[in-house]
Coordinates of N, CA and C in Angstrom, one line a residue:
M922 N 80.1 92.1 126.5 CA 81.1 93.5 126.0 C 82.3 93.0 125.5
R923 N 82.3 93.6 124.5 CA 83.9 93.2 123.8 C 85.0 94.4 123.2
L924 N 86.2 94.7 123.5 CA 86.7 95.9 123.2 C 87.1 95.6 121.7
L925 N 86.6 96.9 120.8 CA 86.7 96.5 119.6 C 87.7 97.3 119.1
H926 N 87.8 98.2 119.3 CA 89.4 99.0 118.9 C 89.8 100.3 119.5
T927 N 91.1 100.4 119.3 CA 91.8 102.0 119.8 C 92.1 102.9 118.7
M928 N 91.4 104.2 119.0 CA 91.9 104.9 117.7 C 93.1 105.7 118.3
L929 N 94.1 106.1 117.3 CA 95.0 107.1 117.1 C 94.9 108.0 116.3
R930 N 94.9 109.0 116.2 CA 95.3 110.2 115.6 C 96.7 110.3 115.0
V931 N 96.8 110.1 113.8 CA 98.3 110.2 113.2 C 98.5 111.2 112.2
G932 N 99.7 111.8 112.3 CA 99.9 112.9 111.2 C 100.5 112.4 109.8
N933 N 100.9 111.3 109.7 CA 101.3 110.9 108.3 C 100.8 109.3 108.1
L934 N 99.6 109.2 107.4 CA 98.9 107.7 107.7 C 99.7 106.7 106.7
Q935 N 100.4 106.8 105.9 CA 101.3 105.9 105.5 C 102.5 105.6 106.2
R936 N 103.0 106.3 106.6 CA 104.2 106.2 107.8 C 103.7 105.3 108.9
A937 N 102.5 105.6 109.5 CA 101.9 104.8 110.6 C 101.6 103.5 110.1
I938 N 100.8 103.5 109.0 CA 100.6 101.9 108.5 C 101.9 100.9 108.4
D939 N 102.9 101.8 107.8 CA 104.2 101.0 107.5 C 104.7 100.7 108.9
F940 N 104.8 101.5 109.9 CA 105.3 100.9 111.1 C 104.6 99.7 111.8
Y941 N 103.1 100.1 111.7 CA 102.3 98.9 112.6 C 102.2 97.5 111.8
T942 N 103.0 97.6 110.3 CA 102.6 96.3 109.8 C 103.8 96.0 109.3
Q943 N 105.1 96.8 109.3 CA 106.3 96.0 109.1 C 107.3 96.1 110.3
A944 N 106.9 96.8 111.2 CA 107.6 96.5 112.7 C 107.0 95.9 113.5
L945 N 105.7 95.9 113.6 CA 104.9 95.0 114.7 C 104.2 94.1 114.2
G946 N 104.2 93.6 112.7 CA 103.5 92.4 111.9 C 102.2 92.6 111.9
M947 N 101.3 94.1 111.9 CA 100.1 93.8 111.9 C 99.9 94.0 110.7
T948 N 98.2 93.2 110.2 CA 97.9 93.4 108.9 C 97.0 94.8 108.7
L949 N 97.1 95.2 107.4 CA 96.1 96.4 107.4 C 94.9 95.7 106.9
L950 N 93.7 95.8 107.7 CA 92.5 95.1 107.5 C 91.8 95.5 106.2
R951 N 91.4 97.1 106.6 CA 90.4 97.9 105.4 C 91.0 99.4 105.8
T952 N 90.6 100.0 104.8 CA 90.6 101.6 104.5 C 89.4 102.2 104.5
I953 N 89.3 103.4 105.0 CA 87.7 104.0 104.8 C 88.3 105.5 104.4
D954 N 88.1 106.1 103.1 CA 88.6 107.3 102.8 C 87.5 108.5 102.8
R955 N 87.6 109.7 103.3 CA 86.0 110.2 103.5 C 86.6 111.6 102.9
P956 N 86.9 111.7 101.5 CA 87.5 113.1 101.1 C 86.8 114.3 101.4
E957 N 85.3 114.1 101.4 CA 84.0 115.3 102.0 C 84.3 115.8 103.0
Q958 N 84.8 114.9 104.1 CA 84.9 115.1 105.5 C 86.3 115.2 105.9
Q959 N 87.3 115.3 105.1 CA 88.6 115.5 105.2 C 89.4 114.5 106.2
Y960 N 89.1 113.2 106.3 CA 89.7 112.3 107.2 C 89.6 111.1 106.3
T961 N 91.0 110.0 106.8 CA 90.9 108.6 106.3 C 91.4 107.8 107.2
L962 N 90.5 106.8 107.4 CA 90.8 105.7 108.5 C 91.4 104.6 108.1
A963 N 92.3 103.8 108.8 CA 93.0 102.7 108.8 C 92.9 102.0 109.8
F964 N 92.2 100.4 109.3 CA 92.0 99.6 110.9 C 93.1 98.6 110.5
L965 N 93.8 98.3 111.5 CA 94.9 97.0 111.6 C 94.6 96.3 112.7
G966 N 95.4 95.2 112.8 CA 95.5 94.4 113.8 C 95.8 93.1 113.3
Y967 N 95.8 91.9 114.6 CA 96.5 90.4 114.2 C 95.2 89.7 113.8
G968 N 94.1 90.0 113.4 CA 93.0 89.4 113.2 C 91.8 90.6 113.4
R969 N 90.7 89.9 112.8 CA 89.5 91.1 112.5 C 88.8 91.1 113.6
N970 N 88.0 92.1 113.7 CA 86.9 92.1 114.7 C 85.8 91.2 114.4
P971 N 85.0 90.5 115.3 CA 84.8 90.7 116.5 C 85.7 89.9 117.4
E972 N 86.6 89.2 116.9 CA 87.4 88.1 117.6 C 88.4 88.7 118.1
H973 N 89.1 89.9 117.2 CA 90.5 90.5 117.7 C 90.0 92.0 117.7
A974 N 90.8 92.6 118.7 CA 90.5 94.3 118.8 C 91.5 94.7 117.7
E975 N 91.2 96.0 117.1 CA 92.1 96.6 115.9 C 92.3 97.8 116.7
I976 N 93.3 98.5 115.6 CA 93.8 99.7 116.0 C 93.2 100.6 114.8
E977 N 92.7 101.6 114.8 CA 92.2 102.5 113.8 C 93.1 103.8 114.0
L978 N 93.7 103.8 112.9 CA 94.7 105.1 112.6 C 93.6 106.3 111.9
T979 N 93.7 107.2 112.5 CA 93.0 108.5 112.0 C 93.9 109.4 111.3
Y980 N 93.7 109.7 110.1 CA 94.4 111.0 109.6 C 93.2 111.9 108.9
N981 N 93.2 113.0 109.6 CA 92.7 114.2 109.4 C 93.5 115.1 108.5
H982 N 93.1 115.2 107.3 CA 93.6 116.1 106.5 C 94.2 117.0 106.5
G983 N 95.5 117.3 106.5 CA 96.5 118.7 106.8 C 96.6 118.8 108.3
V984 N 96.6 118.1 109.1 CA 97.2 117.9 110.5 C 98.3 116.9 110.6
E985 N 99.5 117.6 110.9 CA 100.6 116.5 110.9 C 101.0 116.2 112.4
A986 N 100.4 116.9 113.3 CA 101.0 116.3 114.4 C 99.9 116.9 115.8
Y987 N 100.0 115.9 116.6 CA 98.8 116.2 117.7 C 99.8 116.3 119.1
E988 N 99.0 117.1 119.9 CA 99.6 116.9 121.4 C 99.3 115.7 122.0
L989 N 99.8 114.9 122.4 CA 99.6 113.7 123.1 C 98.9 113.8 124.4
G990 N 99.1 114.7 125.1 CA 98.5 115.0 126.5 C 99.2 114.0 127.5
T991 N 98.9 114.4 128.9 CA 99.4 113.4 130.0 C 98.6 112.4 130.4
A992 N 97.5 112.0 129.9 CA 96.4 111.1 130.3 C 96.6 109.9 129.7
Y993 N 97.0 109.8 128.2 CA 97.1 108.5 127.4 C 98.4 107.8 128.3
G994 N 98.1 106.6 128.1 CA 99.3 105.7 128.6 C 99.7 104.8 127.3
H995 N 99.5 103.7 127.4 CA 100.1 103.0 126.5 C 99.2 102.0 125.7
I996 N 99.3 101.3 124.7 CA 98.8 100.1 124.3 C 99.7 98.9 124.7
A997 N 99.0 97.9 125.0 CA 100.0 96.7 125.3 C 99.7 95.3 124.4
I998 N 100.7 94.5 123.8 CA 100.7 93.7 123.0 C 101.5 92.5 123.4
G999 N 100.8 91.3 123.5 CA 101.2 90.2 123.9 C 102.2 89.3 122.8
V1000 N 103.7 89.3 123.3 CA 104.6 88.7 122.0 C 105.4 87.3 122.7
D1001 N 105.7 86.7 122.0 CA 106.8 85.6 122.2 C 107.9 85.8 122.6
N1002 N 108.9 87.0 122.2 CA 110.0 87.2 122.5 C 110.1 89.0 122.6
A1003 N 110.1 90.0 123.7 CA 110.3 91.1 123.7 C 111.3 91.5 122.9
A1004 N 112.6 91.1 123.1 CA 113.6 91.5 122.8 C 113.8 91.2 121.3
A1005 N 113.4 90.1 120.8 CA 113.5 90.0 119.4 C 112.5 91.1 118.8
V1006 N 111.6 91.1 119.3 CA 110.7 92.6 118.9 C 111.4 93.7 118.9
C1007 N 112.0 94.2 119.8 CA 112.9 95.4 120.0 C 113.9 95.5 119.0
D1008 N 114.6 94.2 118.8 CA 115.5 94.1 117.6 C 114.8 94.5 116.2
A1009 N 113.8 94.1 116.2 CA 112.9 94.2 114.6 C 112.5 95.7 114.5
V1010 N 112.1 96.2 115.7 CA 111.8 97.4 115.5 C 112.7 98.4 115.3
R1011 N 113.8 98.1 116.2 CA 115.2 98.9 116.1 C 115.8 98.8 114.5
A1012 N 115.6 97.7 113.9 CA 116.1 97.6 112.5 C 115.4 98.5 111.6
K1013 N 113.9 98.7 111.9 CA 113.1 99.4 111.0 C 112.9 100.9 111.4
T1014 N 113.5 101.8 112.5 CA 113.3 103.0 112.7 C 114.2 103.9 111.9
A1015 N 114.9 103.5 111.2 CA 115.5 104.3 110.4 C 114.9 105.0 109.2
T1016 N 114.1 103.9 108.7 CA 112.9 104.1 107.7 C 111.7 104.4 108.1
L1017 N 110.8 103.7 109.1 CA 110.0 104.1 109.7 C 109.2 104.9 110.7
G1018 N 110.4 105.3 111.4 CA 110.4 106.2 112.9 C 110.3 105.3 113.7
G1019 N 109.9 105.9 114.8 CA 109.5 105.1 116.0 C 110.8 104.9 116.8
A1020 N 111.0 104.3 118.0 CA 112.0 104.0 118.8 C 111.7 102.8 120.0
V1021 N 113.0 102.3 120.3 CA 112.6 101.5 121.6 C 113.0 102.3 122.8
T1022 N 112.0 102.6 123.6 CA 112.4 103.2 124.6 C 112.6 102.5 126.1
R1023 N 112.3 101.4 126.2 CA 113.0 100.6 127.4 C 113.0 99.3 126.7
E1024 N 114.4 98.7 127.1 CA 114.9 97.3 126.5 C 114.0 96.5 127.2
A1025 N 114.1 95.1 126.8 CA 113.3 94.1 127.5 C 113.6 93.6 128.6
G1026 N 113.1 93.5 129.7 CA 113.6 93.2 130.9 C 112.4 92.9 131.8
P1027 N 112.9 92.1 133.3 CA 111.7 91.9 133.9 C 111.1 93.3 134.6
I1028 N 110.0 93.3 134.8 CA 109.5 94.3 135.8 C 110.0 94.5 137.1
K1029 N 109.8 95.6 137.4 CA 110.7 95.9 139.0 C 109.4 95.0 139.8
G1030 N 110.1 94.2 140.7 CA 109.6 93.4 141.7 C 108.9 92.1 141.0
G1031 N 109.3 91.7 140.0 CA 108.7 90.5 139.4 C 109.5 89.8 138.2
N1032 N 108.5 89.1 137.5 CA 109.3 88.4 136.7 C 108.8 88.5 135.2
T1033 N 107.9 89.0 135.1 CA 107.0 89.1 133.8 C 108.0 90.2 132.6
V1034 N 108.5 89.6 131.5 CA 109.4 90.8 131.0 C 108.5 91.4 130.1
I1035 N 109.1 92.8 130.0 CA 108.3 93.9 129.2 C 109.5 94.6 128.4
A1036 N 109.0 95.2 127.7 CA 109.8 96.5 126.7 C 109.0 97.5 126.5
F1037 N 109.2 98.6 126.1 CA 108.5 99.9 125.7 C 108.9 100.5 124.5
I1038 N 108.2 100.4 123.3 CA 108.6 101.4 122.4 C 107.9 102.4 121.7
T1039 N 108.0 103.4 121.0 CA 107.2 104.4 120.6 C 107.1 104.4 119.1
D1040 N 105.9 104.5 118.7 CA 105.7 104.4 117.3 C 105.9 106.0 116.6
P1041 N 105.8 106.3 115.3 CA 106.3 107.6 114.6 C 105.6 108.7 115.0
D1042 N 104.6 108.6 115.6 CA 103.6 109.9 116.4 C 103.7 109.8 117.6
G1043 N 104.8 109.1 118.3 CA 104.8 109.4 119.9 C 104.1 108.4 120.8
Y1044 N 103.2 107.6 120.1 CA 102.6 106.9 121.1 C 103.4 105.5 121.7
K1045 N 103.1 105.4 123.0 CA 103.6 104.3 123.6 C 102.9 102.7 123.5
I1046 N 103.9 101.6 123.3 CA 103.4 100.3 123.0 C 104.2 99.6 124.1
E1047 N 103.6 98.9 124.9 CA 104.4 97.9 125.8 C 104.3 96.6 125.1
L1048 N 105.3 95.9 125.1 CA 105.4 94.6 124.7 C 105.6 93.9 125.8
I1049 N 104.4 92.7 126.3 CA 104.3 91.8 127.3 C 104.9 90.5 126.7
E1050 N 105.9 89.9 127.5 CA 106.5 88.8 126.8 C 105.4 87.6 127.2
R1051 N 104.6 86.9 126.6 CA 103.7 85.7 126.8 C 103.8 84.7 125.7
P1052 N 104.9 83.9 125.7 CA 104.9 83.2 124.7 C 104.0 82.2 124.5
Q1053 N 103.3 81.8 125.8 CA 102.2 80.6 125.6 C 100.9 81.3 124.7
A1054 N 100.7 82.7 125.5 CA 99.5 83.2 124.9 C 99.7 83.5 123.0
A1055 N 100.8 84.0 122.9 CA 101.3 84.4 121.6 C 101.0 83.1 120.7
S1056 N 101.4 82.1 121.4 CA 101.3 80.7 120.7 C 100.0 80.3 120.3
E1057 N 99.1 80.5 121.4 CA 97.8 80.2 121.3 C 97.0 81.1 120.2
L1058 N 97.4 82.3 120.1 CA 97.0 83.2 119.2 C 97.1 82.8 117.7
N1059 N 98.4 82.6 117.5 CA 98.9 81.8 116.3 C 98.1 80.8 115.8
S1060 N 98.0 79.9 116.5 CA 97.4 78.7 116.2 C 95.7 78.8 115.8
T1061 N 95.3 79.8 116.5 CA 93.7 79.9 116.3 C 93.4 80.8 115.2
A1062 N 94.6 81.6 114.5 CA 94.6 82.6 113.7 C 95.1 81.9 112.3
N1063 N 95.6 80.8 112.3 CA 95.9 80.0 111.0 C 94.6 78.9 110.8

C-alpha cells in the first residue's frame, strides 16, 4: 500500500494553488475541471504519484469557506531549513495569504526542529527539519 494524496477543500482555487506553488515550492501537476458537476480539482506536489504523495485541492463552485472541524490535525512536510521556509512564507503572505503560526525551533523535550504555518484556507502544515531526507528527495527528483 502507498499513500497517494490528501484532499483539502478550498474556497479560492487559484489562491490555494499560488500558496502551495509559490510559498511551499510545490508543482501544479494537473487539473481536472468538471463544470457539469460544479467542481474543479488541482493536484500539487514535489513529484507525481505513485512515487510521491500529492495534495488534491478541491474547489466546489460557489463555496468560499469551510468549517475545518476539530478532528483535522495537519500535513507534515520535510524541509532542509524550517526557518528559511518560514521566512519565505512570511514574505508571501501579503499577496498569497497564510501565516507562520509557530516559528522554527526544537520540539518540547527533543532536538527535532519544527515550525507550523497555515495556508490561506486555515489548514495547518508542519515543517519538519530533515536536511538529509530533503537532500535525498532532491537528488532522486533530478
